[in-house]
Short mmCIF file of C-alpha atoms and ligand atoms in Angstrom, two decimals:
data_model
loop_
_atom_site.label_atom_id
_atom_site.label_comp_id
_atom_site.label_asym_id
_atom_site.label_seq_id
_atom_site.Cartn_x
_atom_site.Cartn_y
_atom_site.Cartn_z
CA UNK D 1 14.55 10.76 16.44
CA UNK D 2 16.25 9.00 19.35
CA UNK D 3 14.30 5.69 19.00
CA UNK D 4 13.31 5.52 22.67
CA UNK D 5 10.18 3.37 23.05
CA UNK D 6 7.14 3.87 25.27
CA UNK D 7 4.42 1.31 26.06
CA UNK D 8 1.23 1.61 23.99
CA UNK D 9 -0.88 2.55 27.01
CA UNK D 10 1.50 5.22 28.36
CA UNK D 11 0.08 8.74 28.51
CA UNK D 12 2.83 10.48 26.53
CA UNK D 13 2.55 13.04 23.77
CA UNK D 14 6.22 13.53 22.96
CA UNK D 15 9.57 11.92 23.63
CA UNK D 16 11.80 12.92 26.53
CA UNK D 17 14.23 14.25 23.90
CA UNK D 18 11.58 16.72 22.68
CA UNK D 19 10.94 14.90 19.39
CA UNK D 20 7.55 13.72 18.20
CA UNK D 21 6.50 10.09 18.54
CA UNK D 22 5.56 7.55 15.89
CA UNK D 23 3.73 4.25 16.29
CA UNK D 24 6.48 1.60 16.48
CA UNK D 25 4.66 -1.16 14.64
CA UNK D 26 1.84 -0.54 12.19
CA UNK D 27 0.27 -3.74 10.77
CA UNK D 28 1.04 -4.46 7.10
CA UNK D 29 -1.90 -3.86 4.75
CA UNK D 30 -3.83 -7.05 3.97
CA UNK D 31 -7.13 -6.58 2.06
CA UNK D 32 -8.72 -9.64 3.69
CA UNK D 33 -8.47 -7.86 7.06
CA UNK D 34 -11.03 -5.23 5.98
CA UNK D 35 -14.39 -5.66 7.73
CA UNK D 36 -17.80 -4.75 6.31
CA UNK D 37 -18.55 -1.91 8.76
CA UNK D 38 -19.54 1.42 7.04
CA UNK D 39 -17.00 3.32 9.18
CA UNK D 40 -13.23 3.76 9.22
CA UNK D 41 -13.21 1.07 11.90
CA UNK D 42 -13.60 -1.37 9.00
CA UNK D 43 -9.77 -1.09 9.03
CA UNK D 44 -9.42 -1.86 12.75
CA UNK D 45 -7.08 -4.81 12.10
CA UNK D 46 -4.88 -2.64 9.87
CA UNK D 47 -4.54 0.18 12.42
CA UNK D 48 -2.36 0.35 15.55
CA UNK D 49 -4.02 -2.01 18.05
CA UNK D 50 -6.47 -0.40 20.50
CA UNK D 51 -8.69 -2.36 22.90
CA UNK D 52 -12.08 -2.87 21.25
CA UNK D 53 -14.01 -2.17 24.47
CA UNK D 54 -12.45 1.31 24.72
CA UNK D 55 -13.47 2.36 21.20
CA UNK D 56 -15.02 5.84 21.11
CA UNK D 57 -16.85 5.98 17.80
CA UNK D 58 -19.83 7.63 16.10
CA UNK D 59 -19.48 5.46 12.97
CA UNK D 60 -17.23 8.10 11.37
CA UNK D 61 -15.60 7.56 8.00
CA UNK D 62 -16.74 5.81 4.80
CA UNK D 63 -17.81 9.20 3.44
CA UNK D 64 -19.09 9.43 -0.15
CA UNK D 65 -16.83 10.11 -3.12
CA UNK D 66 -18.80 12.35 -5.49
CA UNK D 67 -18.03 13.59 -9.02
CA UNK D 68 -18.08 17.40 -9.15
CA UNK D 69 -17.55 19.57 -12.25
CA UNK D 70 -15.22 22.50 -11.52
CA UNK D 71 -14.82 25.24 -14.12
CA UNK D 72 -11.88 23.55 -15.90
CA UNK D 73 -12.76 19.86 -15.48
CA UNK D 74 -14.31 17.23 -13.24
CA UNK D 75 -12.84 15.90 -10.00
CA UNK D 76 -13.97 13.40 -7.36
CA UNK D 77 -14.70 15.02 -4.01
CA UNK D 78 -14.19 13.08 -0.79
CA UNK D 79 -17.03 14.40 1.37
CA UNK D 80 -15.28 14.50 4.73
CA UNK D 81 -17.20 17.62 5.76
CA UNK D 82 -20.09 15.19 6.41
CA UNK D 83 -18.37 13.49 9.36
CA UNK D 84 -20.07 13.65 12.83
CA UNK D 85 -18.52 16.94 14.00
CA UNK D 86 -18.41 18.41 10.50
CA UNK D 87 -14.76 17.94 9.55
CA UNK D 88 -12.21 15.30 8.55
CA UNK D 89 -10.61 15.68 12.00
CA UNK D 90 -13.04 13.05 13.31
CA UNK D 91 -10.83 10.42 11.64
CA UNK D 92 -7.99 11.32 13.99
CA UNK D 93 -10.18 12.08 17.00
CA UNK D 94 -11.84 8.65 17.09
CA UNK D 95 -8.41 6.95 17.38
CA UNK D 96 -6.90 9.53 19.71
CA UNK D 97 -9.84 9.57 22.14
CA UNK D 98 -10.12 5.75 22.07
CA UNK D 99 -6.48 5.68 23.16
CA UNK D 100 -7.13 8.31 25.87
CA UNK D 101 -9.99 6.20 27.20
CA UNK D 102 -7.92 3.01 27.13
CA UNK D 103 -5.05 4.78 28.90
CA UNK D 104 -7.42 6.17 31.55
CA UNK D 105 -6.73 9.87 30.89
CA UNK D 106 -8.62 11.74 33.63
CA UNK D 107 -8.63 15.19 31.94
CA UNK D 108 -7.12 16.47 28.68
CA UNK D 109 -6.45 19.68 26.74
CA UNK D 110 -5.42 20.70 23.23
CA UNK D 111 -5.11 23.76 21.00
CA UNK D 112 -6.67 24.05 17.56
CA UNK D 113 -7.75 26.48 14.88
CA UNK D 114 -11.24 25.14 15.58
CA UNK D 115 -12.12 21.92 13.77
CA UNK D 116 -9.77 19.59 15.62
CA UNK D 117 -10.94 21.22 18.85
CA UNK D 118 -14.57 20.54 17.94
CA UNK D 119 -13.71 16.94 17.02
CA UNK D 120 -11.81 16.36 20.26
CA UNK D 121 -14.59 18.01 22.30
CA UNK D 122 -17.24 15.84 20.62
CA UNK D 123 -15.38 12.57 21.10
CA UNK D 124 -14.35 13.47 24.66
CA UNK D 125 -18.03 14.17 25.40
CA UNK D 126 -18.87 10.71 24.13
CA UNK D 127 -16.06 9.19 26.23
CA UNK D 128 -16.89 11.23 29.35
CA UNK D 129 -13.40 12.79 29.49
CA UNK D 130 -13.24 16.46 30.62
CA UNK D 131 -11.48 18.57 28.02
CA UNK D 132 -10.10 22.16 27.80
CA UNK D 133 -9.51 23.73 24.38
CA UNK D 134 -7.30 26.70 23.54
CA UNK D 135 -8.70 28.27 20.36
CA UNK D 136 -7.79 31.51 18.54
CA UNK D 137 -10.37 34.11 19.57
CA UNK D 138 -10.95 34.91 15.86
CA UNK D 139 -12.00 31.33 14.97
CA UNK D 140 -15.39 30.88 13.29
CA UNK D 141 -18.34 31.17 15.66
CA UNK D 142 -19.78 27.80 14.69
CA UNK D 143 -16.63 26.02 15.87
CA UNK D 144 -16.59 27.90 19.19
CA UNK D 145 -20.30 27.17 19.77
CA UNK D 146 -19.76 23.51 18.94
CA UNK D 147 -16.91 23.17 21.43
CA UNK D 148 -19.01 24.72 24.20
CA UNK D 149 -22.09 22.70 23.28
CA UNK D 150 -20.09 19.48 23.67
CA UNK D 151 -19.34 20.61 27.23
CA UNK D 152 -15.63 21.31 26.81
CA UNK D 153 -14.06 24.33 28.49
CA UNK D 154 -13.34 26.87 25.77
CA UNK D 155 -10.31 29.13 26.29
CA UNK D 156 -10.26 31.81 23.54
CA UNK D 157 -6.70 33.07 22.94
CA UNK D 158 -6.18 36.46 21.21
CA UNK D 159 -3.65 36.68 18.38
CA UNK D 160 -2.46 34.18 15.76
CA UNK D 161 -2.85 30.38 15.96
CA UNK D 162 0.63 30.01 17.51
CA UNK D 163 -0.50 31.88 20.63
CA UNK D 164 -3.13 29.21 21.35
CA UNK D 165 -0.43 26.57 20.95
CA UNK D 166 1.86 28.36 23.42
CA UNK D 167 -0.93 28.69 26.01
CA UNK D 168 -1.84 25.03 25.60
CA UNK D 169 1.75 23.79 25.88
CA UNK D 170 2.13 25.79 29.11
CA UNK D 171 -0.89 24.01 30.67
CA UNK D 172 0.53 21.34 32.98
CA UNK D 173 -2.75 20.66 34.82
CA UNK D 174 -3.97 17.96 32.42
CA UNK D 175 -2.70 15.67 29.62
CA UNK D 176 -1.82 17.43 26.37
CA UNK D 177 -3.92 15.40 23.91
CA UNK D 178 -2.36 17.20 20.97
CA UNK D 179 -3.75 16.26 17.56
CA UNK D 180 -0.61 17.72 15.98
CA UNK D 181 1.82 15.80 18.20
CA UNK D 182 0.08 12.50 18.84
CA UNK D 183 0.88 9.83 16.24
CA UNK D 184 -2.49 8.08 16.52
CA UNK D 185 -4.22 11.13 15.08
CA UNK D 186 -2.19 10.76 11.86
CA UNK D 187 -2.86 7.02 11.77
CA UNK D 188 -6.59 7.75 11.86
CA UNK D 189 -6.47 10.37 9.10
CA UNK D 190 -4.72 7.99 6.69
CA UNK D 191 -7.90 5.87 6.47
CA UNK D 192 -9.32 8.25 3.88
CA UNK D 193 -6.72 7.00 1.40
CA UNK D 194 -7.88 3.41 1.88
CA UNK D 195 -11.52 4.43 1.48
CA UNK D 196 -10.73 6.24 -1.78
CA UNK D 197 -8.88 3.14 -3.01
CA UNK D 198 -11.90 0.93 -2.23
CA UNK D 199 -14.36 3.44 -3.69
CA UNK D 200 -12.43 3.63 -6.97
CA UNK D 201 -12.72 -0.15 -7.32
CA UNK D 202 -9.48 -0.90 -5.49
CA UNK D 203 -7.44 1.51 -7.58
CA UNK D 204 -5.37 4.58 -6.73
CA UNK D 205 -6.36 7.96 -8.17
CA UNK D 206 -3.81 9.81 -10.33
CA UNK D 207 -3.78 12.88 -8.07
CA UNK D 208 -4.84 13.85 -4.56
CA UNK D 209 -5.38 17.54 -3.73
CA UNK D 210 -5.67 18.53 -0.05
CA UNK D 211 -5.47 21.65 2.12
CA UNK D 212 -2.23 21.76 4.13
CA UNK D 213 -1.64 23.41 7.51
CA UNK D 214 0.04 20.91 9.83
CA UNK D 215 -0.13 18.41 6.98
CA UNK D 216 -2.13 15.49 8.39
CA UNK D 217 -3.96 14.93 5.07
CA UNK D 218 -0.69 15.04 3.10
CA UNK D 219 1.02 12.62 5.46
CA UNK D 220 -2.16 10.52 5.66
CA UNK D 221 -2.36 10.15 1.87
CA UNK D 222 1.32 9.29 1.66
CA UNK D 223 1.21 6.65 4.41
CA UNK D 224 -2.12 5.21 3.29
CA UNK D 225 -1.21 4.80 -0.38
CA UNK D 226 2.32 3.69 0.47
CA UNK D 227 0.88 0.86 2.58
CA UNK D 228 -1.18 -0.18 -0.45
CA UNK D 229 1.85 -0.07 -2.73
CA UNK D 230 4.00 -2.01 -0.25
CA UNK D 231 1.26 -4.64 -0.18
CA UNK D 232 1.28 -4.83 -4.00
CA UNK D 233 -2.30 -3.52 -4.26
CA UNK D 234 -1.34 -0.51 -6.42
CA UNK D 235 1.62 0.05 -8.76
CA UNK D 236 2.36 3.68 -8.04
CA UNK D 237 1.47 6.42 -5.61
CA UNK D 238 -0.90 9.24 -6.59
CA UNK D 239 0.76 12.62 -6.94
CA UNK D 240 0.03 14.59 -3.78
CA UNK D 241 -0.75 18.31 -4.11
CA UNK D 242 -0.64 20.25 -0.83
CA UNK D 243 -2.54 23.54 -0.87
CA UNK D 244 -1.72 26.57 1.26
CA UNK D 245 -3.16 30.09 1.39
CA UNK D 246 -0.88 32.75 -0.15
CA UNK D 247 -1.17 34.64 3.15
CA UNK D 248 0.42 31.77 5.10
CA UNK D 249 2.62 29.48 3.04
CA UNK D 250 5.71 28.24 4.92
CA UNK D 251 5.54 24.78 3.31
CA UNK D 252 5.18 26.28 -0.17
CA UNK D 253 8.19 28.50 0.41
CA UNK D 254 10.34 25.56 1.49
CA UNK D 255 9.13 23.52 -1.48
CA UNK D 256 9.79 26.31 -3.97
CA UNK D 257 13.30 26.83 -2.58
CA UNK D 258 14.12 23.13 -2.66
CA UNK D 259 14.66 23.19 1.12
CA UNK D 260 14.50 20.02 3.22
CA UNK D 261 12.60 21.56 6.11
CA UNK D 262 10.12 24.35 6.77
CA UNK D 263 11.19 27.70 8.21
CA UNK D 264 8.45 29.14 10.49
CA UNK D 265 6.62 32.26 9.31
CA UNK D 266 4.19 34.70 10.92
CA UNK D 267 0.80 33.93 9.35
CA UNK D 268 -0.98 36.69 7.48
CA UNK D 269 -4.75 37.06 7.51
CA UNK D 270 -6.67 34.52 5.46
CA UNK D 271 -10.21 33.18 5.21
CA UNK D 272 -8.60 29.71 5.30
CA UNK D 273 -8.22 29.77 9.09
CA UNK D 274 -7.79 26.00 9.30
CA UNK D 275 -4.47 26.06 7.41
CA UNK D 276 -3.05 29.33 8.79
CA UNK D 277 -0.23 27.44 10.53
CA UNK D 278 3.08 29.27 10.69
CA UNK D 279 5.24 26.43 11.98
CA UNK D 280 4.08 22.92 11.03
CA UNK D 281 5.73 20.32 13.28
CA UNK D 282 6.18 17.66 10.58
CA UNK D 283 7.29 20.02 7.80
CA UNK D 284 10.08 17.70 6.71
CA UNK D 285 7.71 14.76 6.28
CA UNK D 286 5.19 16.88 4.34
CA UNK D 287 7.91 17.93 1.89
CA UNK D 288 9.13 14.34 1.54
CA UNK D 289 5.60 13.10 0.80
CA UNK D 290 5.03 15.70 -1.89
CA UNK D 291 8.43 15.18 -3.53
CA UNK D 292 8.35 11.38 -3.36
CA UNK D 293 5.06 11.37 -5.31
CA UNK D 294 6.11 13.95 -7.91
CA UNK D 295 3.44 16.28 -6.51
CA UNK D 296 3.73 19.93 -5.54
CA UNK D 297 2.89 22.51 -2.91
CA UNK D 298 0.72 25.27 -4.36
CA UNK D 299 -0.83 28.44 -2.99
CA UNK D 300 -4.23 29.99 -3.63
CA UNK D 301 -5.33 33.59 -3.20
CA UNK D 302 -8.29 34.77 -1.13
CA UNK D 303 -10.19 35.49 -4.37
CA UNK D 304 -9.64 31.96 -5.62
CA UNK D 305 -10.88 30.54 -2.31
CA UNK D 306 -14.06 32.63 -2.48
CA UNK D 307 -14.70 31.69 -6.12
CA UNK D 308 -14.30 27.96 -5.35
CA UNK D 309 -16.53 28.23 -2.28
CA UNK D 310 -19.30 29.82 -4.36
CA UNK D 311 -18.87 27.35 -7.21
CA UNK D 312 -19.10 24.33 -4.89
CA UNK D 313 -22.15 25.77 -3.15
CA UNK D 314 -23.83 26.09 -6.56
CA UNK D 315 -23.13 22.39 -7.01
CA UNK D 316 -24.91 21.68 -3.69
CA UNK D 317 -21.82 21.49 -1.47
CA UNK D 318 -21.59 23.99 1.36
CA UNK D 319 -18.04 23.93 2.68
CA UNK D 320 -16.01 26.32 4.81
CA UNK D 321 -13.36 28.60 3.22
CA UNK D 322 -10.44 26.38 4.32
CA UNK D 323 -12.07 23.45 2.52
CA UNK D 324 -12.55 25.55 -0.62
CA UNK D 325 -8.78 26.05 -0.92
CA UNK D 326 -8.30 22.52 -2.32
CA UNK D 327 -10.85 22.70 -5.17
CA UNK D 328 -9.60 26.23 -5.89
CA UNK D 329 -6.12 24.82 -6.46
CA UNK D 330 -7.39 21.81 -8.42
CA UNK D 331 -9.31 24.10 -10.77
CA UNK D 332 -6.24 26.23 -11.45
CA UNK D 333 -4.01 23.17 -11.93
CA UNK D 334 -6.55 21.82 -14.43
CA UNK D 335 -6.67 25.16 -16.26
CA UNK D 336 -2.88 25.30 -16.40
CA UNK D 337 -2.71 21.74 -17.72
CA UNK D 338 -0.72 20.52 -14.70
CA UNK D 339 -3.65 18.14 -14.04
CA UNK D 340 -5.47 16.55 -16.96
CA UNK D 341 -9.28 16.42 -17.00
CA UNK D 342 -9.08 12.77 -18.13
CA UNK D 343 -7.12 11.81 -15.01
CA UNK D 344 -8.72 10.75 -11.73
CA UNK D 345 -8.22 13.65 -9.32
CA UNK D 346 -9.48 13.32 -5.75
CA UNK D 347 -10.09 16.53 -3.80
CA UNK D 348 -10.76 16.24 -0.07
CA UNK D 349 -13.54 18.55 1.19
CA UNK D 350 -12.51 18.99 4.80
CA UNK D 351 -14.95 21.21 6.73
CA UNK D 352 -18.66 22.06 6.76
CA UNK D 353 -19.78 25.56 5.70
CA UNK D 354 -22.25 25.75 8.58
CA UNK D 355 -19.31 26.15 10.97
CA UNK D 356 -18.36 29.43 9.31
CA UNK D 357 -21.67 30.77 7.98
CA UNK D 358 -21.04 34.20 9.54
CA UNK D 359 -17.80 34.54 7.58
CA UNK D 360 -19.29 33.08 4.40
CA UNK D 361 -22.42 35.22 4.18
CA UNK D 362 -20.66 38.49 3.27
CA UNK D 363 -18.70 36.63 0.56
CA UNK D 364 -21.83 35.76 -1.36
CA UNK D 365 -22.70 39.30 -2.42
CA UNK D 366 -22.14 39.79 -6.10
CA UNK D 367 -23.20 36.25 -7.04
CA UNK D 368 -21.10 33.63 -8.76
CA UNK D 369 -18.53 34.85 -11.24
ZN1 ZN P 401 13.40 10.86 21.62
#
C-alpha cells in the first residue's frame, strides 16, 4: 500500500496506485459506546463515522445465536441468513450504501455471485440510488428475482464469476460500489464478531467456522475479535476456520503450501456458488487471519455440503448450499477431533435456502443419510 489518503466523502473505490483502500482511523473498541438498538447500528460509535442522517438501514444485525446439534457435536449457529435480504451481506451493504448516500452517488454498479448483489440492490432501493448488477448467469434464480424485484438493472454474465467482475470493472458509466473493494463493506461485516461476543456473555468463542470466497467473514472475525482483545475485553482470539469448496479452493491451496499469498485458480463447478471465487483480492489478509489465530483453511466436498444442508433443514434451518459448507466443515472437524465438542464453536449461517430452492429441491431425493 502506498498510504495515499482520500477524504471520507470522496467517491473512490481503489487507490490511484491500483491497491485497495482501508479506513484510515477506526475508533478503538469501548464497551460503554454500545447503544441498546437491536441492530448492528448499536455499534455506530465504534464504526467508521458516517453522518447519521444518511443512514440506510432496515434494522439489520443482532441475529440470534442458536445451539444446533450436528452429527458429531453441538455448535452455536449465527443466524445471518435471517437478515433483511436473506444473507449476511446486509451487514456490509448498510454501511456501504449509507456512505454512497452521504457521498451523493448518483448511480452505482457492482458484480456479485448473487447475495451481495441482492443486498446492494435492496439497500439502494431504500436509498433511491439507481443500481446495475453484473451477476453470473448461472446464479440461483431467487437471487436474480430479488435483484430485479428491488428495481436494480440485472446484467446476467455467462461463464464463471470472474467474467461478471471483468464486465463490471469495464463499466465506466457509474460508480463501482464494489463490496469486494470498498473497505466499509468489511467494516460492516465485522459487527457479527461483536454480536457473538455480547451474546456469549461478553466472551469470545473458542472457534469460528465460516465460508470463505473473498474472505469478508474471515477478515471480519479477525478484525472484530482483535479490537476486543486490544481493548482488553478478551484474552485471546478464537481460532478462525475458513471453509472452501474442494472444486474452488485457492486459499486452501496457499494455506496448505505455506504460501504468503493466493495464486488465482479457475473455479470448478460447485453447489457453493457464493464462495466459487478464483482470485480473492485480500488473499494475503485472509491467510494472515487464519494463521495468526492458529486456525486453518479447510475444504468440503459436494457430498458433505448436501449432507449438512439436509441435516440443518431437519433441525429447522433452511439455508442455501454455500451456507451449508461451514457446518459441513465443523462437523468433520469435530469428528476428526480437531474441534472438541466441549468447546464453544460458532458457525455462521450465511444465506437463506429460499434463494436457491430450485437447486436444493433435487438434492433432497433419497432423504437424510
Ligand atoms: Zn495507493
